[in-house]
Amino acid sequence: MKIVHISAECYPVAKVGGLADVVGALPKYQNMLGETSSVIMPFYDITFTKKNEFESIYEGNIVLDEESHPFKILKPVDFLLGFDLFLIDIPELLFKDYIYSFDDSNRFLAFQIAALDWILTLKEKPDTIHCHDHHTGLIPFMLQESFKYEALNKIPVVTTIHNAQYQGCFSHDKVNLIPKFDFTNVGLLDWNGTINPLASAIKCAWKVTTVSPSYMEELKSAANGLESLLSNEHEKCVGILNGIDTNVWNTETDTFITKQYSIASSIAGKKANKKELCDTFNLNIKKPLFAFIGRLVDEKGSDLFPEAFDIALKNNDISILLLGSGDHETENELEALKTKHKGNYNAYIGYDEKLSHNIYAGTDFLLMPSRVEPCGLNQMYSLRYGTIPIVRSIGGLKDTIVDITDNGFGFTHQHASVKDICIAIERATAFYKDDVNFKKTRKHIMNIDHSWDNSAKKYIELYKSLNN
Ligand code: ADP
Ligand code: GLC
């Protein structure tokens, strides 16, 4: 079966968060299962595209607002990802030194049109088109409604919602940018008076998936305004838990980390990684180390950290390390804490892939007090690296982490609150002192299988059910 994923991000080319990890791994695993799975994504002016060579395999023109824009389909010349990668280069619109900015509607609309224009020219058409998030949310509508894509309208299209908080809305004033369709169906684009790409995808895709079963349930009552739509469409919706790429996230081969380790050598391995991390960030290796990695946004509960960290550091003999960027006020407050808790707390405000691997490998506990967490990959990386996760029981966190008191291997809490975070840190600190069980749990979690094997199969079964 020929599957084409269309996405704004794909690791290692362009990554902001988990979307990139998923799109950089799922196609690889689908190919290992004998399918032919590829990725179409934008060509941005970023480090990866600057460092690698690409060749043009197709040249075309898209028309947007009566203006014609040339585009190319580029293929990497010499790096192998485990799937074919096609990058759409629209120099006048897409080729920027960032992935997202404030108003991306024209850029991503142009990307989606160019992707379909190119697919239209392919001799061998895909058997399934798999779209990811709102950046590709208008594809199901265009396939079904735009006259120029009539030849593609029998191709099943699946949309995965990675995060319903972001919907990509724009004004109906721009409706003419969408390739011509029967205007009596304009309602398929609309939600509450605006063009809403995510809502349109939910209406028009043949199947809608999201990235964990619990999040699918939660969306019925909390979907940033799309609750009733998702309830109406529930028959075509399914939650499939994300996996992780166990080749990239492998403590035995990870070239980012200071000391590679296996389950058997995990005690010494984690110690060496923790030492390096503590030396770098001026922390005491003897104290239990708690870390956070992620976007500093309300969804992740990061606004709670300045107060929670301050209290937890006063009440416990621990260290805390944070890696992330986002909300400027939170960034400033987290920076300010450095002076107050010098030697016990540190933060790197920014994005650093290598450092993230070193933190998963070197820290003892990982904090994820998310308000919303459709799946969350950090907790699964953390398990694989022998780091005990402390999570709010929500979405994918609820589906993957079982509390230690329920015969599990992590710490869970009910609320995204300063109080719950502090209580969880206290419980974990006490557990750290129980050296035998702490080390036993570490080894146990490294054994839990969250690779894409299972979920990649589930997606294939889903595509097959649409191709019958
Ligand atoms: P989300 O996609 O909502 O941000 P996920 O848990 O699905 O959350 O995935 C986050 C991914 O981004 C993980 O691979 C995590 O390690 C990575 N990440 C997040 N913030 C940073 C950062 N500041 N530096 C390096 N990696 C980061
Ligand atoms: C989104 C979600 C995150 C999920 C990721 C990959 O960014 O916020 O929970 O893990 O997508 O599906």
Coordinates of C-alpha atoms and ligand atoms in Angstrom, one line a residue:
M1 CA 0.0 0.0 0.0
K2 CA 1.3 3.5 -0.9
I3 CA 0.8 5.9 2.0
V4 CA 1.7 9.6 1.8
H5 CA 2.0 11.6 5.1
I6 CA 1.6 15.4 4.7
S7 CA 2.9 17.5 7.6
A8 CA 4.5 20.8 8.6
E9 CA 7.2 19.1 10.7
C10 CA 9.3 16.0 10.4
Y11 CA 12.3 14.9 12.5
P12 CA 15.2 15.4 11.8
V13 CA 14.5 18.0 9.2
A14 CA 12.2 20.5 11.1
K15 CA 11.1 20.0 14.6
V16 CA 9.1 22.2 17.1
G17 CA 7.7 19.3 19.1
G18 CA 6.2 15.8 19.1
L19 CA 4.5 16.2 15.7
A20 CA 8.0 16.1 14.1
D21 CA 8.9 13.0 16.1
V22 CA 5.8 11.2 15.0
V23 CA 6.1 12.0 11.3
G24 CA 9.8 11.2 11.4
A25 CA 9.0 7.7 12.9
L26 CA 5.6 6.4 11.8
P27 CA 6.4 6.2 8.1
K28 CA 9.7 4.4 8.9
Y29 CA 7.9 1.7 10.9
Q30 CA 5.2 1.4 8.2
N31 CA 7.9 0.7 5.6
M32 CA 9.4 -1.9 7.9
L33 CA 6.0 -3.5 7.9
G34 CA 6.2 -3.8 4.1
E35 CA 4.2 -0.8 3.1
T36 CA 5.5 2.2 1.0
S37 CA 5.2 5.2 3.2
S38 CA 6.6 8.6 2.4
V39 CA 6.4 12.2 3.7
I40 CA 5.7 15.5 2.0
M41 CA 6.7 18.6 4.0
P42 CA 7.7 22.2 3.5
F43 CA 11.2 23.3 2.6
Y44 CA 12.2 25.9 5.2
D45 CA 15.3 28.0 5.3
I46 CA 16.6 26.3 8.5
T47 CA 19.8 24.6 9.7
F48 CA 19.0 21.1 8.3
T49 CA 18.1 22.4 4.8
K50 CA 21.2 24.6 4.8
K51 CA 23.5 21.7 5.7
N52 CA 22.1 19.1 3.3
E53 CA 21.9 18.8 -0.5
F54 CA 18.6 18.5 -2.3
E55 CA 17.7 17.8 -6.0
S56 CA 14.6 19.1 -7.8
I57 CA 12.3 16.3 -9.2
Y58 CA 9.4 18.5 -10.2
E59 CA 8.6 22.1 -11.0
G60 CA 5.2 23.7 -11.1
N61 CA 3.2 26.8 -10.3
I62 CA 0.4 27.4 -7.8
V63 CA -2.1 30.1 -8.2
L64 CA -3.0 31.9 -5.0
D65 CA -5.1 35.1 -5.1
E66 CA -4.7 35.2 -8.9
E67 CA -1.0 35.4 -8.4
S68 CA 1.2 32.6 -9.7
H69 CA 4.0 31.3 -7.5
P70 CA 6.6 28.8 -8.8
F71 CA 7.4 25.8 -6.7
K72 CA 9.7 22.8 -6.7
I73 CA 9.6 19.3 -5.2
L74 CA 13.0 18.6 -3.7
K75 CA 14.4 15.3 -2.6
P76 CA 17.4 14.9 -0.3
V77 CA 20.5 13.7 -2.2
D78 CA 22.4 11.7 0.4
F79 CA 20.7 11.2 3.7
L80 CA 18.5 8.2 4.5
L81 CA 15.6 8.4 6.8
G82 CA 13.9 5.1 6.3
F83 CA 11.2 6.7 4.0
D84 CA 11.1 8.9 1.0
L85 CA 11.0 12.5 1.8
F86 CA 9.6 15.2 -0.5
L87 CA 10.0 18.9 0.3
I88 CA 7.9 21.6 -1.2
D89 CA 9.9 24.7 -2.0
I90 CA 7.8 27.8 -2.6
P91 CA 10.5 30.4 -2.4
E92 CA 8.1 33.4 -2.2
L93 CA 5.9 32.0 0.5
L94 CA 7.2 29.0 2.5
F95 CA 11.0 29.4 2.5
K96 CA 11.4 31.2 5.8
D97 CA 13.9 30.8 8.6
Y98 CA 11.2 29.7 10.9
I99 CA 8.6 26.9 10.9
Y100 CA 5.6 28.8 12.5
S101 CA 4.8 32.4 13.0
F102 CA 1.8 34.5 13.8
D103 CA -0.2 34.2 10.6
D104 CA 0.6 31.2 8.5
S105 CA -2.6 30.7 6.7
N106 CA -1.3 31.7 3.3
R107 CA 1.9 29.7 3.7
F108 CA 0.3 26.5 4.7
L109 CA -2.6 26.9 2.2
A110 CA 0.0 27.3 -0.6
F111 CA 1.8 24.2 0.8
Q112 CA -1.3 22.1 0.7
I113 CA -2.3 23.2 -2.8
A114 CA 1.2 22.5 -4.1
A115 CA 1.2 19.0 -2.5
L116 CA -2.1 18.2 -4.2
D117 CA -1.1 19.7 -7.5
W118 CA 2.0 17.5 -7.5
I119 CA 0.1 14.4 -6.4
L120 CA -2.3 15.0 -9.3
T121 CA 0.7 14.6 -11.7
L122 CA 1.9 11.3 -10.2
K123 CA 1.4 8.2 -12.4
E124 CA 1.0 6.0 -9.4
K125 CA -1.3 7.7 -7.0
P126 CA -1.2 7.1 -3.2
D127 CA -3.7 4.6 -1.7
T128 CA -4.1 6.7 1.4
I129 CA -3.2 10.4 2.2
H130 CA -2.5 10.9 5.9
C131 CA -2.7 14.5 7.0
H132 CA -1.3 15.8 10.3
D133 CA -2.8 18.7 12.3
H134 CA -4.5 21.9 11.0
H135 CA -1.6 22.9 8.7
T136 CA -2.9 20.2 6.4
G137 CA -6.5 20.4 7.5
L138 CA -7.9 21.8 4.2
I139 CA -6.6 18.8 2.2
P140 CA -9.7 16.6 3.0
F141 CA -12.0 19.4 1.8
M142 CA -10.0 20.2 -1.3
L143 CA -9.9 16.5 -2.3
Q144 CA -13.6 16.2 -1.8
E145 CA -14.8 19.6 -3.2
S146 CA -12.3 21.4 -5.4
F147 CA -13.0 20.7 -9.0
K148 CA -9.4 20.5 -10.0
Y149 CA -8.7 17.6 -7.7
E150 CA -11.7 15.5 -8.9
A151 CA -9.3 12.8 -10.1
L152 CA -8.1 12.4 -6.5
N153 CA -11.4 12.3 -4.7
K154 CA -11.5 8.5 -4.3
I155 CA -8.3 8.4 -2.3
P156 CA -9.1 7.8 1.3
V157 CA -7.8 10.7 3.5
V158 CA -7.1 10.3 7.2
T159 CA -6.5 13.3 9.5
T160 CA -4.6 13.0 12.8
I161 CA -5.3 15.6 15.5
H162 CA -2.1 16.0 17.4
N163 CA -3.4 18.9 19.4
A164 CA -6.9 20.4 19.1
Q165 CA -5.8 23.6 20.9
Y166 CA -4.4 24.8 17.6
Q167 CA -6.9 25.0 14.7
G168 CA -5.4 27.4 12.2
C169 CA -8.5 29.6 11.7
F170 CA -8.7 32.4 9.2
S171 CA -11.3 34.7 7.8
H172 CA -13.8 33.9 5.1
D173 CA -12.3 36.9 3.2
K174 CA -9.6 34.5 2.0
V175 CA -12.0 31.8 0.8
N176 CA -11.1 32.6 -2.8
L177 CA -7.6 31.3 -2.2
I178 CA -9.0 27.8 -2.0
P179 CA -9.2 26.2 -5.5
K180 CA -12.7 26.5 -6.9
F181 CA -15.5 24.4 -5.5
D182 CA -19.3 24.4 -5.4
F183 CA -20.0 27.3 -3.1
T184 CA -23.1 25.7 -1.6
N185 CA -20.7 23.5 0.3
V186 CA -18.7 26.4 1.9
G187 CA -20.2 25.3 5.3
L188 CA -17.7 22.4 5.3
L189 CA -14.9 24.9 5.8
D190 CA -16.7 26.9 8.5
W191 CA -16.8 26.7 12.3
N192 CA -18.3 29.6 14.2
G193 CA -18.0 32.1 11.3
T194 CA -14.4 31.5 10.3
I195 CA -12.6 29.1 8.1
N196 CA -11.4 26.5 10.5
P197 CA -9.0 24.0 8.9
L198 CA -9.1 21.6 11.8
A199 CA -12.9 21.6 12.0
S200 CA -13.0 21.2 8.2
A201 CA -10.7 18.2 8.4
I202 CA -12.9 16.6 11.0
K203 CA -15.9 17.1 8.7
C204 CA -14.3 15.9 5.5
A205 CA -11.6 13.3 6.4
W206 CA -12.7 9.7 5.9
K207 CA -11.3 8.9 9.4
V208 CA -10.1 11.1 12.2
T209 CA -7.5 9.9 14.6
T210 CA -5.9 11.4 17.6
V211 CA -2.8 10.4 19.5
S212 CA -4.2 8.5 22.5
P213 CA -7.5 6.8 23.5
S214 CA -7.9 9.0 26.6
Y215 CA -7.4 12.2 24.6
M216 CA -10.1 11.0 22.1
E217 CA -12.5 10.8 25.1
E218 CA -11.5 14.1 26.5
L219 CA -12.0 15.9 23.2
K220 CA -15.8 15.2 23.5
S221 CA -15.9 17.7 26.5
A222 CA -12.7 19.8 26.0
A223 CA -11.7 20.5 22.4
N224 CA -11.3 24.3 22.3
G225 CA -14.7 24.8 20.8
L226 CA -14.9 21.7 18.7
E227 CA -16.6 19.4 21.3
S228 CA -20.0 19.2 19.6
L229 CA -18.4 18.6 16.2
L230 CA -16.3 15.7 17.6
S231 CA -19.3 14.2 19.3
N232 CA -21.3 14.3 16.1
E233 CA -18.4 12.7 14.1
H234 CA -17.5 10.2 16.9
E235 CA -18.1 7.2 14.6
K236 CA -15.2 8.0 12.4
C237 CA -12.9 9.0 15.2
V238 CA -10.4 6.8 16.9
G239 CA -7.6 7.2 19.4
I240 CA -4.3 5.5 18.5
L241 CA -1.5 5.8 21.0
N242 CA 1.7 7.3 19.6
G243 CA 4.9 5.2 19.7
I244 CA 8.5 6.2 19.9
D245 CA 11.4 5.6 17.5
T246 CA 13.5 3.1 19.5
N247 CA 16.3 3.5 17.0
V248 CA 16.7 7.2 17.7
W249 CA 15.8 6.9 21.4
N250 CA 18.2 4.1 22.3
T251 CA 20.5 4.5 25.3
E252 CA 23.0 1.9 23.8
T253 CA 23.6 3.8 20.6
D254 CA 22.6 7.5 21.4
T255 CA 25.5 9.6 20.3
F256 CA 24.2 12.7 22.0
I257 CA 24.6 11.3 25.5
T258 CA 27.8 11.4 27.6
K259 CA 27.8 7.7 28.4
Q260 CA 25.8 5.0 26.5
Y261 CA 24.2 2.3 28.7
S262 CA 22.1 -0.8 28.5
I263 CA 19.6 -2.0 31.1
A264 CA 22.4 -4.1 32.6
S265 CA 24.8 -1.2 32.9
S266 CA 22.1 1.4 33.7
I267 CA 23.2 2.2 37.2
A268 CA 26.7 3.2 36.2
G269 CA 25.5 4.7 32.9
K270 CA 22.9 6.9 34.5
K271 CA 25.4 8.0 37.2
A272 CA 27.9 9.1 34.6
N273 CA 25.3 11.0 32.6
K274 CA 24.0 12.6 35.8
K275 CA 27.5 13.6 36.8
E276 CA 28.1 15.4 33.5
L277 CA 24.8 17.1 33.7
C278 CA 25.3 18.2 37.3
D279 CA 28.8 19.4 36.5
T280 CA 27.6 21.4 33.5
F281 CA 24.7 23.0 35.4
N282 CA 26.4 23.4 38.8
L283 CA 24.1 21.0 40.6
N284 CA 24.9 18.4 43.3
I285 CA 25.0 14.9 42.0
K286 CA 24.0 13.4 45.4
K287 CA 20.6 15.0 45.4
P288 CA 17.7 13.6 43.5
L289 CA 17.4 15.5 40.2
F290 CA 14.0 16.6 38.8
A291 CA 13.8 17.9 35.2
F292 CA 11.4 19.4 32.7
I293 CA 11.8 19.5 29.0
G294 CA 9.3 21.2 26.8
R295 CA 7.4 24.2 25.5
L296 CA 6.8 26.8 28.2
V297 CA 3.1 27.2 27.5
D298 CA 0.0 26.9 29.7
E299 CA -0.9 23.5 28.2
K300 CA 2.3 22.1 29.7
G301 CA 1.5 23.7 33.1
S302 CA 4.8 25.6 32.9
D303 CA 3.3 28.8 34.4
L304 CA 3.1 26.8 37.7
F305 CA 6.8 26.1 37.8
P306 CA 8.2 29.3 39.2
E307 CA 6.1 29.0 42.4
A308 CA 6.2 25.2 42.5
F309 CA 10.0 25.0 42.1
D310 CA 10.5 27.7 44.7
I311 CA 8.4 25.8 47.3
A312 CA 9.8 22.3 46.3
L313 CA 13.4 23.6 46.6
K314 CA 12.7 25.1 50.0
N315 CA 11.0 22.0 51.4
N316 CA 13.2 19.2 49.9
D317 CA 16.9 18.5 49.5
I318 CA 16.7 18.2 45.7
S319 CA 17.9 19.7 42.4
I320 CA 15.8 20.9 39.5
L321 CA 16.8 21.5 35.9
L322 CA 14.6 22.9 33.2
L323 CA 15.0 23.0 29.4
G324 CA 12.4 24.9 27.4
S325 CA 11.2 28.1 25.8
G326 CA 8.0 29.9 25.2
D327 CA 6.0 32.3 27.3
H328 CA 8.4 35.3 28.0
E329 CA 7.0 36.0 31.5
T330 CA 7.5 32.4 32.6
E331 CA 11.0 32.4 31.0
N332 CA 11.9 35.5 33.0
E333 CA 10.6 34.1 36.3
L334 CA 12.4 30.8 35.7
E335 CA 15.7 32.8 35.0
A336 CA 15.2 34.8 38.2
L337 CA 15.0 31.6 40.3
K338 CA 18.6 30.8 39.3
T339 CA 20.0 33.3 41.8
K340 CA 17.7 32.4 44.6
H341 CA 18.4 28.7 44.4
K342 CA 22.0 28.7 43.1
G343 CA 23.5 25.3 43.2
N344 CA 20.1 23.5 43.4
Y345 CA 18.4 24.9 40.3
N346 CA 19.3 25.7 36.8
A347 CA 17.5 26.3 33.5
Y348 CA 18.5 26.5 29.8
I349 CA 15.9 28.7 28.1
G350 CA 16.0 27.6 24.5
Y351 CA 15.7 24.6 22.3
D352 CA 18.6 22.0 22.3
E353 CA 18.0 18.5 20.9
K354 CA 21.4 17.2 22.3
L355 CA 20.8 18.6 25.7
S356 CA 17.3 17.0 25.8
H357 CA 18.8 13.6 25.3
N358 CA 21.4 14.2 28.0
I359 CA 18.6 15.3 30.4
Y360 CA 16.6 12.1 29.7
A361 CA 19.7 10.1 30.3
G362 CA 21.0 12.0 33.4
T363 CA 18.0 13.1 35.4
D364 CA 16.3 10.9 38.0
F365 CA 12.7 12.2 37.5
L366 CA 10.9 14.0 34.7
L367 CA 8.0 16.4 35.4
M368 CA 5.0 16.7 33.2
P369 CA 2.1 18.5 35.0
S370 CA 0.3 19.2 31.7
R371 CA -3.1 20.7 31.6
V372 CA -3.6 19.2 28.1
E373 CA -1.5 16.3 26.8
P374 CA -2.9 14.6 23.7
C375 CA -0.2 12.0 23.9
G376 CA 3.2 13.2 25.2
L377 CA 6.4 11.6 24.0
N378 CA 8.7 12.9 26.8
Q379 CA 7.3 10.4 29.3
M380 CA 8.0 7.5 26.9
Y381 CA 11.5 8.7 26.2
S382 CA 12.0 9.1 29.9
L383 CA 10.9 5.5 30.6
R384 CA 13.3 4.2 28.0
Y385 CA 16.1 6.2 29.5
G386 CA 15.4 4.8 33.0
T387 CA 14.0 8.1 34.3
I388 CA 10.9 8.0 36.4
P389 CA 8.1 10.2 35.1
I390 CA 5.9 12.4 37.3
V391 CA 2.8 13.3 35.4
R392 CA -0.6 14.7 35.6
S393 CA -3.1 11.9 34.8
I394 CA -4.5 13.3 31.5
G395 CA -4.6 12.3 27.9
G396 CA -1.7 10.1 26.8
L397 CA 0.0 10.5 30.2
K398 CA -3.0 8.7 31.7
D399 CA -2.6 5.9 29.1
T400 CA 1.1 5.3 29.6
I401 CA 2.0 6.0 33.3
V402 CA 0.8 4.0 36.2
D403 CA 1.3 5.3 39.8
I404 CA 3.8 3.4 41.9
T405 CA 1.1 2.9 44.5
D406 CA -1.0 0.9 41.9
N407 CA 1.9 -1.5 41.3
G408 CA 3.2 1.0 38.7
F409 CA 6.4 2.8 37.9
G410 CA 5.7 6.5 38.0
F411 CA 4.1 9.3 40.0
T412 CA 0.7 10.6 39.0
H413 CA -1.3 13.5 40.2
Q414 CA -4.9 14.7 39.5
H415 CA -4.6 18.5 39.1
A416 CA -2.3 20.8 37.3
S417 CA -1.6 22.8 40.4
V418 CA 1.4 24.0 42.5
K419 CA 0.1 21.9 45.4
D420 CA -0.1 18.6 43.3
I421 CA 3.3 19.2 41.8
C422 CA 4.9 19.8 45.2
I423 CA 3.2 16.7 46.7
A424 CA 4.4 14.5 43.8
I425 CA 8.0 15.8 44.2
E426 CA 7.9 15.0 47.9
R427 CA 6.6 11.5 47.2
A428 CA 9.3 11.0 44.6
T429 CA 12.0 12.3 46.9
A430 CA 11.0 9.8 49.5
F431 CA 11.1 7.0 46.9
Y432 CA 14.6 8.1 45.8
K433 CA 15.8 7.2 49.3
D434 CA 14.5 3.7 48.9
D435 CA 17.6 2.8 46.9
V436 CA 16.6 -0.9 46.1
N437 CA 13.2 -0.1 44.8
F438 CA 14.3 3.0 43.0
K439 CA 16.9 1.1 41.0
K440 CA 14.6 -1.8 40.4
T441 CA 12.0 0.5 39.0
R442 CA 14.5 2.2 36.7
K443 CA 15.4 -1.2 35.2
H444 CA 11.8 -2.1 34.9
I445 CA 10.8 1.0 33.0
M446 CA 13.6 0.7 30.5
N447 CA 12.0 -2.6 29.5
I448 CA 8.6 -1.2 28.7
D449 CA 7.9 -1.4 25.0
H450 CA 6.5 1.8 23.5
S451 CA 8.0 1.4 20.1
W452 CA 5.9 2.2 17.0
D453 CA 5.5 -1.5 16.1
N454 CA 2.0 -1.8 17.5
S455 CA 0.5 1.5 16.6
A456 CA 2.0 1.5 13.1
K457 CA 0.1 -1.7 12.5
K458 CA -3.1 -0.1 13.8
Y459 CA -2.8 2.8 11.3
I460 CA -2.2 0.3 8.5
E461 CA -5.4 -1.6 9.5
L462 CA -7.2 1.7 9.5
Y463 CA -6.0 2.6 5.9
K464 CA -6.9 -1.0 4.7
S465 CA -10.4 -0.7 6.1
L466 CA -10.8 2.5 3.9
N467 CA -9.4 0.9 0.8
N468 CA -11.7 -2.1 0.7
Ligands
ADP1 P1 4.6 18.7 22.3 O1 4.6 18.1 20.9 O2 3.3 19.0 22.8 O3 5.6 19.8 22.5 P2 5.6 16.0 23.0 O4 5.9 15.4 24.4 O5 4.8 15.2 22.1 O6 5.1 17.5 23.3 O7 7.0 16.2 22.3 C1 8.0 17.1 22.6 C2 9.2 16.8 21.8 O8 10.0 18.0 21.7 C3 10.1 15.8 22.5 O9 10.9 15.2 21.5 C4 11.0 16.7 23.4 O10 12.2 16.1 23.8 C5 11.2 17.9 22.5 N1 11.5 19.2 23.1 C6 10.5 20.0 23.6 N2 11.1 21.2 24.1 C7 12.5 21.0 23.8 C8 13.6 21.9 24.0 N3 13.5 23.0 24.5 N4 14.8 21.4 23.6 C9 14.9 20.2 23.0 N5 13.9 19.3 22.8 C10 12.7 19.7 23.2
GLC2 C1 1.2 17.4 20.1 C2 0.8 17.1 21.5 C3 1.6 16.0 22.2 C4 1.8 14.9 21.2 C5 2.4 15.3 19.9 C6 2.7 14.2 19.0 O1 2.2 18.3 20.0 O2 0.8 18.3 22.3 O3 0.9 15.6 23.3 O4 2.6 13.9 21.8 O5 1.6 16.2 19.3 O6 1.5 13.5 18.6

